[in-house]
Coordinates of C-alpha atoms in Angstrom, one line a residue:
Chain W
X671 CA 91.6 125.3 68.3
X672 CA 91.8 125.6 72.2
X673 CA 89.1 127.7 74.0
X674 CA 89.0 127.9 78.0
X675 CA 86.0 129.7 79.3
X676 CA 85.5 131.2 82.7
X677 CA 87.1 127.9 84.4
X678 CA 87.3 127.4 88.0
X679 CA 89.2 124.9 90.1
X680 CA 89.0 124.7 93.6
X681 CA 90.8 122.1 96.2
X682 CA 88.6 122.2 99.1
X683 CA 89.5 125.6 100.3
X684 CA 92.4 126.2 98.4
X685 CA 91.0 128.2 94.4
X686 CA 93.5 127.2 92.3
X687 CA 91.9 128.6 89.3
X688 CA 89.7 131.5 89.9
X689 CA 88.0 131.8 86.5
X690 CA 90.7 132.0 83.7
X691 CA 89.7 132.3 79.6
X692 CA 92.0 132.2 77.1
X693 CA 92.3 130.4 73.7
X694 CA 94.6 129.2 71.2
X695 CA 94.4 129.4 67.2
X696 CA 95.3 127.2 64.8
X697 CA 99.1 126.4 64.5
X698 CA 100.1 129.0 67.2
X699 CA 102.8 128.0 70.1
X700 CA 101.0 129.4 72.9
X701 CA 103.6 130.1 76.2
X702 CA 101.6 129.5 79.5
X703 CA 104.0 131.4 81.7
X704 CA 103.8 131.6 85.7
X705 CA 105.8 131.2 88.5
X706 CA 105.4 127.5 90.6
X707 CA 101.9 127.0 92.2
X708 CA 100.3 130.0 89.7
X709 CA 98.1 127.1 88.4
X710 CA 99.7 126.3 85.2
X711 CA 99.2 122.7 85.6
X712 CA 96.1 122.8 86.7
X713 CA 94.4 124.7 84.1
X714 CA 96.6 121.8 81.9
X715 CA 95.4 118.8 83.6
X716 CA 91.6 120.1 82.7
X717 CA 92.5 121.2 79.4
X718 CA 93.5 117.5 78.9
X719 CA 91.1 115.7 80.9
X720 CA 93.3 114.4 83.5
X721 CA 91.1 116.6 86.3
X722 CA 87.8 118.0 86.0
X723 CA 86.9 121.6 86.7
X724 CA 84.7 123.3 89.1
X725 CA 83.0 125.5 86.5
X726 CA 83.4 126.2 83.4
X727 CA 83.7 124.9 79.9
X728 CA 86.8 123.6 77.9
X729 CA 87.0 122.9 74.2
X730 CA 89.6 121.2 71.7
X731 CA 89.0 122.1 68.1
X732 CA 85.3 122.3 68.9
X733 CA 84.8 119.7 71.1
X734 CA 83.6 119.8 75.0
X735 CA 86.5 118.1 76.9
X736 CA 83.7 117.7 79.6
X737 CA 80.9 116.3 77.7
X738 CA 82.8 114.0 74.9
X739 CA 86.4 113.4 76.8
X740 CA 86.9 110.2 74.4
X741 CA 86.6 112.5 71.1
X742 CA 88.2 115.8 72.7
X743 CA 91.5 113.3 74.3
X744 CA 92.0 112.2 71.0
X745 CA 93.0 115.7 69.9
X746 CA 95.4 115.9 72.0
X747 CA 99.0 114.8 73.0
X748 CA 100.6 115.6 76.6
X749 CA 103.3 115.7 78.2
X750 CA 102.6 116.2 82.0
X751 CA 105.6 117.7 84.0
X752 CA 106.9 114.5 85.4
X753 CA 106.7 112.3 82.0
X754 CA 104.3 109.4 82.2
X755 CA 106.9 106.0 81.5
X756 CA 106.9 102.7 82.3
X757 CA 110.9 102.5 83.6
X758 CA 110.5 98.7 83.1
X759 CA 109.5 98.7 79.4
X760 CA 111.9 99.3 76.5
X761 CA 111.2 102.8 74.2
X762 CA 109.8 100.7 71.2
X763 CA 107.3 98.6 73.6
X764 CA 106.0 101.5 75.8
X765 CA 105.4 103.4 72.0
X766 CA 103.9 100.3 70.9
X767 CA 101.7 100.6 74.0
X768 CA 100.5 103.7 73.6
X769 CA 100.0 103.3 70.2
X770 CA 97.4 100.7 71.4
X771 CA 96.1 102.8 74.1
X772 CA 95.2 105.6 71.5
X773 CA 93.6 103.4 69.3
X774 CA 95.5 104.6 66.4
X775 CA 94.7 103.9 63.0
X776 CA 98.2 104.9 61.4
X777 CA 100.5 102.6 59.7
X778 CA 101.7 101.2 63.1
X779 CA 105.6 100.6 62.0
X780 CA 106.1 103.7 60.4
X781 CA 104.3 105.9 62.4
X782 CA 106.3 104.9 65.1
X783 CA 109.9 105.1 63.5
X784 CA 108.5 108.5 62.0
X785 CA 107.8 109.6 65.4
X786 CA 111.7 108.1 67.2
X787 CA 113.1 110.0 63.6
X788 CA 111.7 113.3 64.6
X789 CA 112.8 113.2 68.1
X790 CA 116.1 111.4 67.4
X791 CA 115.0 107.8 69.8
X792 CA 115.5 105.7 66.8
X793 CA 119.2 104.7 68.3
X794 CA 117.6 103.9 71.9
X795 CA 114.4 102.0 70.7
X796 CA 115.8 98.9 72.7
X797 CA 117.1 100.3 75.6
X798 CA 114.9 100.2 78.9
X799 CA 113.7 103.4 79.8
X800 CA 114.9 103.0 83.4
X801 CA 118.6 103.2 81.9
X802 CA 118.0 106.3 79.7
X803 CA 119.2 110.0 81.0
X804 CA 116.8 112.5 82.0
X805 CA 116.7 114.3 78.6
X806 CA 115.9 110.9 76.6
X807 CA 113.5 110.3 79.1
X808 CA 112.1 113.7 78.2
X809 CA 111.8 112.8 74.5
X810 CA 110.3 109.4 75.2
X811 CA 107.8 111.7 77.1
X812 CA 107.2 113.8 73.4
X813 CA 107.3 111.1 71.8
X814 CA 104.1 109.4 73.4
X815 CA 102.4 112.7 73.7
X816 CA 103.1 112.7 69.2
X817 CA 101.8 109.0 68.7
X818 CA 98.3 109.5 66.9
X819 CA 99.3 112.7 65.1
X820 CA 97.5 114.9 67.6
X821 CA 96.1 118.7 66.0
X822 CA 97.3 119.6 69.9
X823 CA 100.2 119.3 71.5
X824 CA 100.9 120.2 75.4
X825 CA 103.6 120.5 77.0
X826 CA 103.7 121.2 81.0
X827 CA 107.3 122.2 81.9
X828 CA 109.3 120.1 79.6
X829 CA 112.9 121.0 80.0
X830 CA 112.8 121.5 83.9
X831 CA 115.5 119.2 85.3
X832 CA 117.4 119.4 82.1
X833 CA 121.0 120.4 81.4
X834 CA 121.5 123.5 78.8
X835 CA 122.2 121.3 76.3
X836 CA 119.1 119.2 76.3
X837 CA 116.9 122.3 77.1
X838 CA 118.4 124.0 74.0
X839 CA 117.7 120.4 72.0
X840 CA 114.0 120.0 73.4
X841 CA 113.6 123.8 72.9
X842 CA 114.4 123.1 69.3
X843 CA 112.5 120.8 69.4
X844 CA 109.5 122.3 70.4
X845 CA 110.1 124.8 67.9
X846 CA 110.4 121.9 65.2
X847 CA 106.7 120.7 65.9
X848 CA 105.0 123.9 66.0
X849 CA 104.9 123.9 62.5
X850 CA 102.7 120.9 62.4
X851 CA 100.8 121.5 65.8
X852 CA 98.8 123.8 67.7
X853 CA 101.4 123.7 71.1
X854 CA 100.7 125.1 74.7
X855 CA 104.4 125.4 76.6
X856 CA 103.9 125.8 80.0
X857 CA 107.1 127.0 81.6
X858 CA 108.5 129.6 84.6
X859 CA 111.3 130.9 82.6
X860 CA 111.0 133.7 80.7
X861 CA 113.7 133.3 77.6
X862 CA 112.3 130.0 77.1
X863 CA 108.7 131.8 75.9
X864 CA 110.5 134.6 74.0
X865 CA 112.4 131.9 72.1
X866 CA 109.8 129.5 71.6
X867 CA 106.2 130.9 71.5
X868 CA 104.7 132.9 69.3
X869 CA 102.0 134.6 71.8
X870 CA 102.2 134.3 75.9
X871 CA 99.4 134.1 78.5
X872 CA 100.6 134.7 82.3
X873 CA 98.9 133.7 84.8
X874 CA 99.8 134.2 88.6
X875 CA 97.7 133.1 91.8
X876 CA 95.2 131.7 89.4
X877 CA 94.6 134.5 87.2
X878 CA 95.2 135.4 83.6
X879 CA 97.2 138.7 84.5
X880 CA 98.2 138.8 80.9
X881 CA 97.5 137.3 77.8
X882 CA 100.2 139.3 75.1
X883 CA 102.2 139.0 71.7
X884 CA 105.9 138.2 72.1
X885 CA 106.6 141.2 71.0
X886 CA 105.0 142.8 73.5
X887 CA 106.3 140.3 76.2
X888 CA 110.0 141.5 75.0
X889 CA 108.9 145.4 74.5
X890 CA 108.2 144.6 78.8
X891 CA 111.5 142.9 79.1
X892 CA 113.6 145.1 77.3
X893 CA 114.0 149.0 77.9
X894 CA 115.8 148.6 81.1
X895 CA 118.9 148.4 82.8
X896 CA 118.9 147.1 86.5
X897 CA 122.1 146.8 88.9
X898 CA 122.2 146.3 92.3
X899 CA 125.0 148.8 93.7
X900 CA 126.5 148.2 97.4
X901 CA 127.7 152.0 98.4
X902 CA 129.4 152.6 101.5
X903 CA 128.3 156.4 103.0
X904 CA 125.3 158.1 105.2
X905 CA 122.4 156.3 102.9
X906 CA 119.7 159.5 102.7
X907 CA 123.2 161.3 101.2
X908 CA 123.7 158.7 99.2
X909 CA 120.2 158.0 97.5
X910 CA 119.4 161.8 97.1
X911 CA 123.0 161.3 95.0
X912 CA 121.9 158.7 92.9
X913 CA 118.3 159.9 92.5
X914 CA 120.2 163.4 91.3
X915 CA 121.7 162.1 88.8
X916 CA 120.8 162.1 85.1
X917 CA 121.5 158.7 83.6
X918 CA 119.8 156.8 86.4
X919 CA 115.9 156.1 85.8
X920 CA 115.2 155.5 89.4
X921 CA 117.3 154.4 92.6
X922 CA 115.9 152.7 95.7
X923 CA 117.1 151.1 98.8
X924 CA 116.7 147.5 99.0
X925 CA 118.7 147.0 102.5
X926 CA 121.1 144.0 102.6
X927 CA 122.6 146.6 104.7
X928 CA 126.0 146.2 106.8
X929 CA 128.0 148.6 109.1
X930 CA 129.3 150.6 106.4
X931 CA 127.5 149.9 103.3
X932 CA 124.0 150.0 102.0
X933 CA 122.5 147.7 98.7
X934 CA 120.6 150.0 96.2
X935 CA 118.5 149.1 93.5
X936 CA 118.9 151.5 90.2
X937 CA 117.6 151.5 86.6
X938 CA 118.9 153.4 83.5
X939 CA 117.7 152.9 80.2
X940 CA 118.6 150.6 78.3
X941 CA 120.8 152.2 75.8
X942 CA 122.6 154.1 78.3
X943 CA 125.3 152.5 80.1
X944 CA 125.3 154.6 83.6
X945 CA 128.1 152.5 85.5
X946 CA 131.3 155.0 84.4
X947 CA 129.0 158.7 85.5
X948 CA 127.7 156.7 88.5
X949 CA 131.6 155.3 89.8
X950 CA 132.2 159.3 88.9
X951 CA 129.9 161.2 90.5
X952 CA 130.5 159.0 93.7
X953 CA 133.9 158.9 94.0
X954 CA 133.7 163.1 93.8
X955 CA 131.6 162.9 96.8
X956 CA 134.0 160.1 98.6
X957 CA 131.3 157.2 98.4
X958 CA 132.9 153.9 97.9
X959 CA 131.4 151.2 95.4
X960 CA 131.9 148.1 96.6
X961 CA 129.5 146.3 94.5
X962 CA 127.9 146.7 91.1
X963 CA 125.9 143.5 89.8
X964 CA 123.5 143.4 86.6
X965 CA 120.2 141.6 87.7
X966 CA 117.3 140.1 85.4
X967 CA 113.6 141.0 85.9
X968 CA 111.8 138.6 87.8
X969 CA 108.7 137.1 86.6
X970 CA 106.9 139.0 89.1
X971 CA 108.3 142.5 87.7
X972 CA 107.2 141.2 83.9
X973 CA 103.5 140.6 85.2
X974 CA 103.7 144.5 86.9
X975 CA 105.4 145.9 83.8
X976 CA 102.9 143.8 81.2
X977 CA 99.9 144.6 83.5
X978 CA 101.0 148.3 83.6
X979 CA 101.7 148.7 80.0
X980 CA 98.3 147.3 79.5
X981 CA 96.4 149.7 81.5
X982 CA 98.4 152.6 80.1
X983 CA 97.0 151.1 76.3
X984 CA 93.9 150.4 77.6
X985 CA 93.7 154.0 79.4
X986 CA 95.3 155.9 75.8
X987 CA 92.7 154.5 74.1
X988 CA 89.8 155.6 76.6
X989 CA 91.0 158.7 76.3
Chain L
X660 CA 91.3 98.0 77.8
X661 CA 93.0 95.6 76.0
X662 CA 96.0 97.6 75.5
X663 CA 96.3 97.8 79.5
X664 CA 95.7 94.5 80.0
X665 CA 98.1 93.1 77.5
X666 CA 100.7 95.9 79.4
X667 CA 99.8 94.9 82.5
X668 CA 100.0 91.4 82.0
X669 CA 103.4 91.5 80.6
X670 CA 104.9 93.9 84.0
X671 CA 103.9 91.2 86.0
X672 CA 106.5 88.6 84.3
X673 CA 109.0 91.6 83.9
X674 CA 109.1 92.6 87.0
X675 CA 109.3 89.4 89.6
X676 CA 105.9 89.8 91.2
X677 CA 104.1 87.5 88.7
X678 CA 107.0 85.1 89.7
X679 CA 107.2 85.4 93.0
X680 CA 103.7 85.3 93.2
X681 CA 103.4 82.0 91.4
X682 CA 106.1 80.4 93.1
X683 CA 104.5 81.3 96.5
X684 CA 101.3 80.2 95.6
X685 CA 102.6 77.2 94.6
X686 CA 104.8 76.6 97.7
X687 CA 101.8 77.1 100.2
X688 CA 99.4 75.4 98.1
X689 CA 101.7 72.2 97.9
X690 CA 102.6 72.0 101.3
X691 CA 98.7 72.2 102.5
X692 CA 97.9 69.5 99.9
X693 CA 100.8 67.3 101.4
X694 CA 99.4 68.3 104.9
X695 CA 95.5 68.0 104.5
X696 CA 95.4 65.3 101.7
X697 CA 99.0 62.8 100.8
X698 CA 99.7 62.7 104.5
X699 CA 96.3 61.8 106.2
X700 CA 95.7 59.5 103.2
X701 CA 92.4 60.1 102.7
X702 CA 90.9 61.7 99.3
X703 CA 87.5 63.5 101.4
X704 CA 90.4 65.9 103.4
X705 CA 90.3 68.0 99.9
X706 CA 87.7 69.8 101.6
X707 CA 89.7 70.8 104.0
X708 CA 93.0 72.0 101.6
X709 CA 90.7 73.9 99.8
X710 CA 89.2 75.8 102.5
X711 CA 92.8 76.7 104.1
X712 CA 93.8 77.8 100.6
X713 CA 91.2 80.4 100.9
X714 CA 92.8 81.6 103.8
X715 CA 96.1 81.7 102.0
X716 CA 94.8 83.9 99.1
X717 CA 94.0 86.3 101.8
X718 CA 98.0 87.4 102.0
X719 CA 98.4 85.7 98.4
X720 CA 95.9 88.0 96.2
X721 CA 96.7 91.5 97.5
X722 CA 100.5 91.2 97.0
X723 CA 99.1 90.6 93.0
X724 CA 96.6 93.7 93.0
X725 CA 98.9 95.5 96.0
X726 CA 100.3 98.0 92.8
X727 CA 98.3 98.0 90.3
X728 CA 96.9 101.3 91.1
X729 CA 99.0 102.8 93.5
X730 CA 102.3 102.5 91.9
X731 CA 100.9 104.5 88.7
X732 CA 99.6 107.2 91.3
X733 CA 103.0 107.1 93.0
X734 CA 105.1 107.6 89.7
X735 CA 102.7 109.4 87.8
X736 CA 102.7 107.5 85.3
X737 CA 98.4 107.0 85.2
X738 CA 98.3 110.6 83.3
X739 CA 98.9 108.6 80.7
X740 CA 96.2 106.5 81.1
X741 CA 93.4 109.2 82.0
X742 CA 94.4 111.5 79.3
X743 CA 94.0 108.7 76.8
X744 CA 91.1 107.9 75.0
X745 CA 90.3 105.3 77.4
X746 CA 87.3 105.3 80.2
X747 CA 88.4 104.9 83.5
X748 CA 86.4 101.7 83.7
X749 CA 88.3 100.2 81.0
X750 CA 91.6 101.0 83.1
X751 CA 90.6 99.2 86.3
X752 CA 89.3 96.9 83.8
X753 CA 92.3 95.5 82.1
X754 CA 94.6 95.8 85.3
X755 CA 91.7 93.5 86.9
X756 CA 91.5 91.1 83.9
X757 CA 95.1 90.7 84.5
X758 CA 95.5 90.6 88.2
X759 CA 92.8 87.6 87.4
X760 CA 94.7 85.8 84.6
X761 CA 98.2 85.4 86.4
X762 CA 95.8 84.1 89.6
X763 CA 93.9 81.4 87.3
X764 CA 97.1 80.4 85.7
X765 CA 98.5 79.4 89.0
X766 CA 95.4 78.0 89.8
X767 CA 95.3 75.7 86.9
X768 CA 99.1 75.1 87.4
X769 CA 98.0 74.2 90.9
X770 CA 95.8 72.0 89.9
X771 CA 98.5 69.1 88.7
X772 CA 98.8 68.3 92.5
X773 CA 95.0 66.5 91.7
X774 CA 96.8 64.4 88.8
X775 CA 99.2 63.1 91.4
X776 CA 96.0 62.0 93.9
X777 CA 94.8 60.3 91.3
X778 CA 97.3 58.4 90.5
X779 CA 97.3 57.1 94.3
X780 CA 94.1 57.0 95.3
X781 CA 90.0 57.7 94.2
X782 CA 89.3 60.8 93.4
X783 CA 85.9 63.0 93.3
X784 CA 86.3 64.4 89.9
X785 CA 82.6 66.6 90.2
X786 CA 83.9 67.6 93.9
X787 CA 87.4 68.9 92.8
X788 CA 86.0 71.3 89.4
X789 CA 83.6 72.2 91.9
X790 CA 85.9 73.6 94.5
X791 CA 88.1 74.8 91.9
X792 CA 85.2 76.8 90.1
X793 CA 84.4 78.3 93.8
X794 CA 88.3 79.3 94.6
X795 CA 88.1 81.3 91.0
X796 CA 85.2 82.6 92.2
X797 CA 86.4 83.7 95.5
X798 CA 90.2 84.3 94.3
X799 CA 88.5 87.4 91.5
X800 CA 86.3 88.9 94.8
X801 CA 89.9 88.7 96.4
X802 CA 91.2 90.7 93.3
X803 CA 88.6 92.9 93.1
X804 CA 89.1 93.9 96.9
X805 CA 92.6 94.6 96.6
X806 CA 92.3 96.7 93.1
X807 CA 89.8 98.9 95.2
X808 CA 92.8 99.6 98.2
X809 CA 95.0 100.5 95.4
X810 CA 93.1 103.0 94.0
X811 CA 93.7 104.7 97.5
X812 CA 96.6 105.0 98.1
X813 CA 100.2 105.1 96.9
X814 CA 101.8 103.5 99.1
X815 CA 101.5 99.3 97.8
X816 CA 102.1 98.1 101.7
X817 CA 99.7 100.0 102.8
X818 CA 97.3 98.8 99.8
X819 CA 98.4 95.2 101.0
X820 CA 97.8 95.4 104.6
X821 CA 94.6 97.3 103.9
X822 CA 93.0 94.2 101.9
X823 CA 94.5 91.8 103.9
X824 CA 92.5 93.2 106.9
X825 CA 89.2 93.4 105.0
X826 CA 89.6 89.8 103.1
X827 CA 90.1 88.8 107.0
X828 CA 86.9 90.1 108.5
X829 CA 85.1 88.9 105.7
X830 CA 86.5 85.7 106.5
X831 CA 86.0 86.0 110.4
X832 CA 82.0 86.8 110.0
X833 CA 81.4 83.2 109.5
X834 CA 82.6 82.6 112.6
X835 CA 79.4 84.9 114.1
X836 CA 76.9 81.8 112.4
X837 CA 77.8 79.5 115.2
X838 CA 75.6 82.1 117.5
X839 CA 72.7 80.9 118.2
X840 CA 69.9 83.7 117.3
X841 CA 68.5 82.8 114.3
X842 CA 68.2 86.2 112.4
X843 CA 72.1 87.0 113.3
X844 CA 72.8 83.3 112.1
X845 CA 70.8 83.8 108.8
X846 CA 72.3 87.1 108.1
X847 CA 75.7 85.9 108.5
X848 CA 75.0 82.9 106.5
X849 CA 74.1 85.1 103.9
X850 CA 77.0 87.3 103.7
X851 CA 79.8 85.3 104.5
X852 CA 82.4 84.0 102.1
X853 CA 82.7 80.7 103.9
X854 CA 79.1 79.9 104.4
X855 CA 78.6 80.5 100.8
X856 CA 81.6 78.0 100.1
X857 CA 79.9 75.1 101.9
X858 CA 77.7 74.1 99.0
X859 CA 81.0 73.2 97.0
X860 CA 82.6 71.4 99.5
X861 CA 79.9 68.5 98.8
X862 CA 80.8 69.1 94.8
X863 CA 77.3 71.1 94.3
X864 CA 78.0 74.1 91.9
X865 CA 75.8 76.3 93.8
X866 CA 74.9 79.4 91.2
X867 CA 73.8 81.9 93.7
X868 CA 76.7 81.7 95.6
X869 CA 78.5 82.5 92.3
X870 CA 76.5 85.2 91.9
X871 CA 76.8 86.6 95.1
X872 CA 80.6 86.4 94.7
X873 CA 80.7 88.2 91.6
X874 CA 78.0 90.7 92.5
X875 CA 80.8 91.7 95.9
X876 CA 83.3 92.0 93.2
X877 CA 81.4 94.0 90.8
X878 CA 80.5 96.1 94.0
X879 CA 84.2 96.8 95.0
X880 CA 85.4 97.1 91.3
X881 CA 82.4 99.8 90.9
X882 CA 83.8 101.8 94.3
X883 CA 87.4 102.0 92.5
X884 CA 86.1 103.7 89.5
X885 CA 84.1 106.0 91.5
X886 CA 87.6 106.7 93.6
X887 CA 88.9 107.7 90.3
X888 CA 86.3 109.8 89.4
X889 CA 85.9 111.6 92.7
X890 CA 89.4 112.3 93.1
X891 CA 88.9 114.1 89.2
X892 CA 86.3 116.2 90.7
X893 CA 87.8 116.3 94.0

């Protein structure tokens, strides 16, 4: 349905995307994950014709979106990370408008109440979209991006700025019209993928660093335990301690360090719980915890850990 | 480019620009009749109104065009619009169509002050449509000018100032015709905005000058779509 090939953007100096491919099937919810400036939105804006690339080709269910914009534009709904409104215009005028913009050839009336049904505006349709909340705003935003019945849906960062209850709502949401729709999710945060997509593609620095099943997005997330431990003692005595023992996977310093205590990074597997044998074997030896936090992997540790699970696949099967 | 038109025809009554802008227009344009034409008493000053309404239209016309573009840059809210299945020609398009339709309005509105002249005193029908025709003429190369410093920028003063200036030096070339070399004098003469007025001060409907106002304004409206298209590629 979606195919990017070899696609390169540069800003004057600056190579924002530095030849990324990937594509989408039919009906999949496709997670763009990467951390800010990775080049998420980028590789979005040319997808949907907003910018232009500096090499490369782009297609929507067949079509160039650099040769035949008009036809490719039409298969496709988006919601850019700051949603395009009008804050002067009421919900049912701006839908009106774009209903006008896109040409449509739908039922006008009920194609637009359809569209407020699904995403729950049907109460609002007379407000002015300058007096709606952030999360309304948001599904005015959907809303727009569904008018035409689009076979593509994309969505750049849509619950950013939102509180947990709207993100679990427009997450829903989401998850609602991927059964209808081919979707693209772009977003930095990694539960949001694993809840809502079906397949992820990371990219970082303008790269495709990983292009992955869920599952194989959670196999990277899961397996491991991680705590940063503040331990007062000599810290060589210390981390030859914590390196010795059993249940930890690995232990390293991270500094943070005072006068009397260092910060340590350790991993244990994941079905182990190592926090009662580690308090243990350092209180035998007199070291004092005097801080013991759980911490999530970063985005950057999923792109190592997918990249290296990759290379050890790719490498088995060499072999 | 209908669709934007209709849009941003209606944004200009929401908001108070189109009202603002009306009632400005208005405003000047009544006290420079009362000045050049009810208080000299003489029907041939309507020459002279109609050439200080140019000057007017100067500040008048960008504050109309000063955020058509750049305030859809600023919020974003053009994504819309060039991820549609719309050409960016037919955006600048229907903004410009309605920049020009809220301008002619008041300048048909406007054009009640002739009723009351001649009521009171002989009027040149021929000369008046004439002038009038020129002023819509040189109102939509106004337009044009100011849609082409909103494409760059987002900032709508800056937009304003920008065609301000440029409507100005335009204006101020015709000053250069009073020099008295004759290939400076017949350059100027052909590209200024004022010399190319005179004809429809004597109530000729001079067509070239017509075309050459339109072909400026087609020149500048061309340079904002190529903005928008550079800064895709860009």
């Amino acid at each position: 349905m979606i195919e990017f090939k070899n696609v390169y953007k540069d800003y004057g100096q600056n190579h924002a995307l530095k030849g990324i491919s990937f594509s989408v099937k039919q009906g999949e919810i496709l997670g763009f994950l990467g951390p800010n400036g990775a080049g998420k939105s980028t590789a979005l804006n040319i997808l949907t014709g907003y910018l232009s690339a500096t090499a490369g080709e782009a297609f929507v269910d067949g079509v160039s979106i650099f040769e035949n914009p008009m036809e490719a534009k039409k298969q496709i709904g988006f919601l850019p990370e700051m949603p395009p409104l009008y804050p002067e215009m009421r919900v049912g005028e701006y839908l009106n408008f774009v209903y006008d913009l896109k040409n449509c050839k739908i039922s006008r009336k009920q194609h637009i109440n359809d569209i407020c049904e699904v995403v729950k505006l049907s109460h609002v349709k007379n407000r002015l979209i300058k007096n709606l909340s952030k999360g309304y705003k948001q599904r005015v935003g959907i809303a727009q991006a569904l008018i035409g019945n689009p076979k593509v849906l994309v969505f750049d960062e849509p619950t950013v700025g939102l509180d947990p209850k709207q993100i679990i709502e427009i997450r829903n949401l989401v998850k609602m019209l991927g059964k209808e729709h081919t979707i693209i999710l772009s977003t930095h945060i990694l539960p949001e993928v694993q809840q809502v997509c079906s397949r992820v593609v990371v990219i970082n620095e303008g790269l495709i660093v990983a292009d992955e099943s869920i599952e194989t997005l959670t196999e990277a997330l899961e397996g491991t335990r991680r705590y940063i431990a503040k331990i007062c003692g000599a810290e060589q005595d210390v981390l030859k301690l914590l390196r010795s023992l059993p249940v930890l996977r690995s232990a390293d310093v991270i500094g943070a360090q005072d006068a009397n205590s260092v910060s340590y990074l350790i991993e244990s597997d994941e079905n182990i719980d190592a926090r009662v044998p580690l308090f243990n074997a350092l209180a035998a030896k007199g070291y004092a915890i005097i801080g013991l936090e759980g911490v999530d992997m970063s985005l950057e540790d999923v792109f190592v850990r997918l990249v290296s699970n990759k290379e050890k696949r790719e490498g088995g099967k060499r072999r | 480019m209908f669709a934007i038109y209709k849009r941003e025809l209606k944004a200009y009554f929401i908001s108070p620009i189109g009202y603002l802008f009306a009632a400005n227009f208005l405003a000047i344009s009544g006290l420079l009749f009362s000045i050049c034409t009810l208080q000299k008493q003489e029907a041939s000053s309507v020459s002279t109104y109609f050439e200080y309404l140019i000057y007017a239209f100067a500040i008048l016309l960008p504050l109309l065009t000063m955020k058509s573009l750049s305030e859809e840059r600023k919020t974003k809210s053009e994504q819309l619009l060039m991820t549609s299945p719309v050409s960016i020609s037919g955006i600048i398009m229907g903004k410009y169509f309605a920049a020009l339709t809220v301008f002619t309005a008041a300048l048909l509105f406007n054009s009640l002050n002739f009723g009351l002249l001649a009521k009171y005193g002989n009027v040149n029908g021929m000369l008046i449509v004439s002038n009038l025709i020129c002023l819509f003429f040189i109102g939509a190369l106004f337009l044009a000018i100011g849609m082409f410093f909103s494409s760059l920028t987002e900032d709508a003063l800056v937009s304003a100032i920008g065609s301000i200036d440029t409507i100005f030096i335009m204006l101020a070339v015709s000053f250069l015709s009073d020099i008295s070399i004759p290939w400076v004098k017949s350059v100027v003469d052909f590209i200024s905005i004022l010399s190319r007025y005179e004809p429809f001060t004597y109530g000729i409907l001079d067509i070239t000058s017509v075309i050459y106002y339109v072909s400026i304004a087609a020149v500048f409206l061309f340079f904002t779509v190529r903005v928008y298209e550079r800064r895709r590629w860009a």
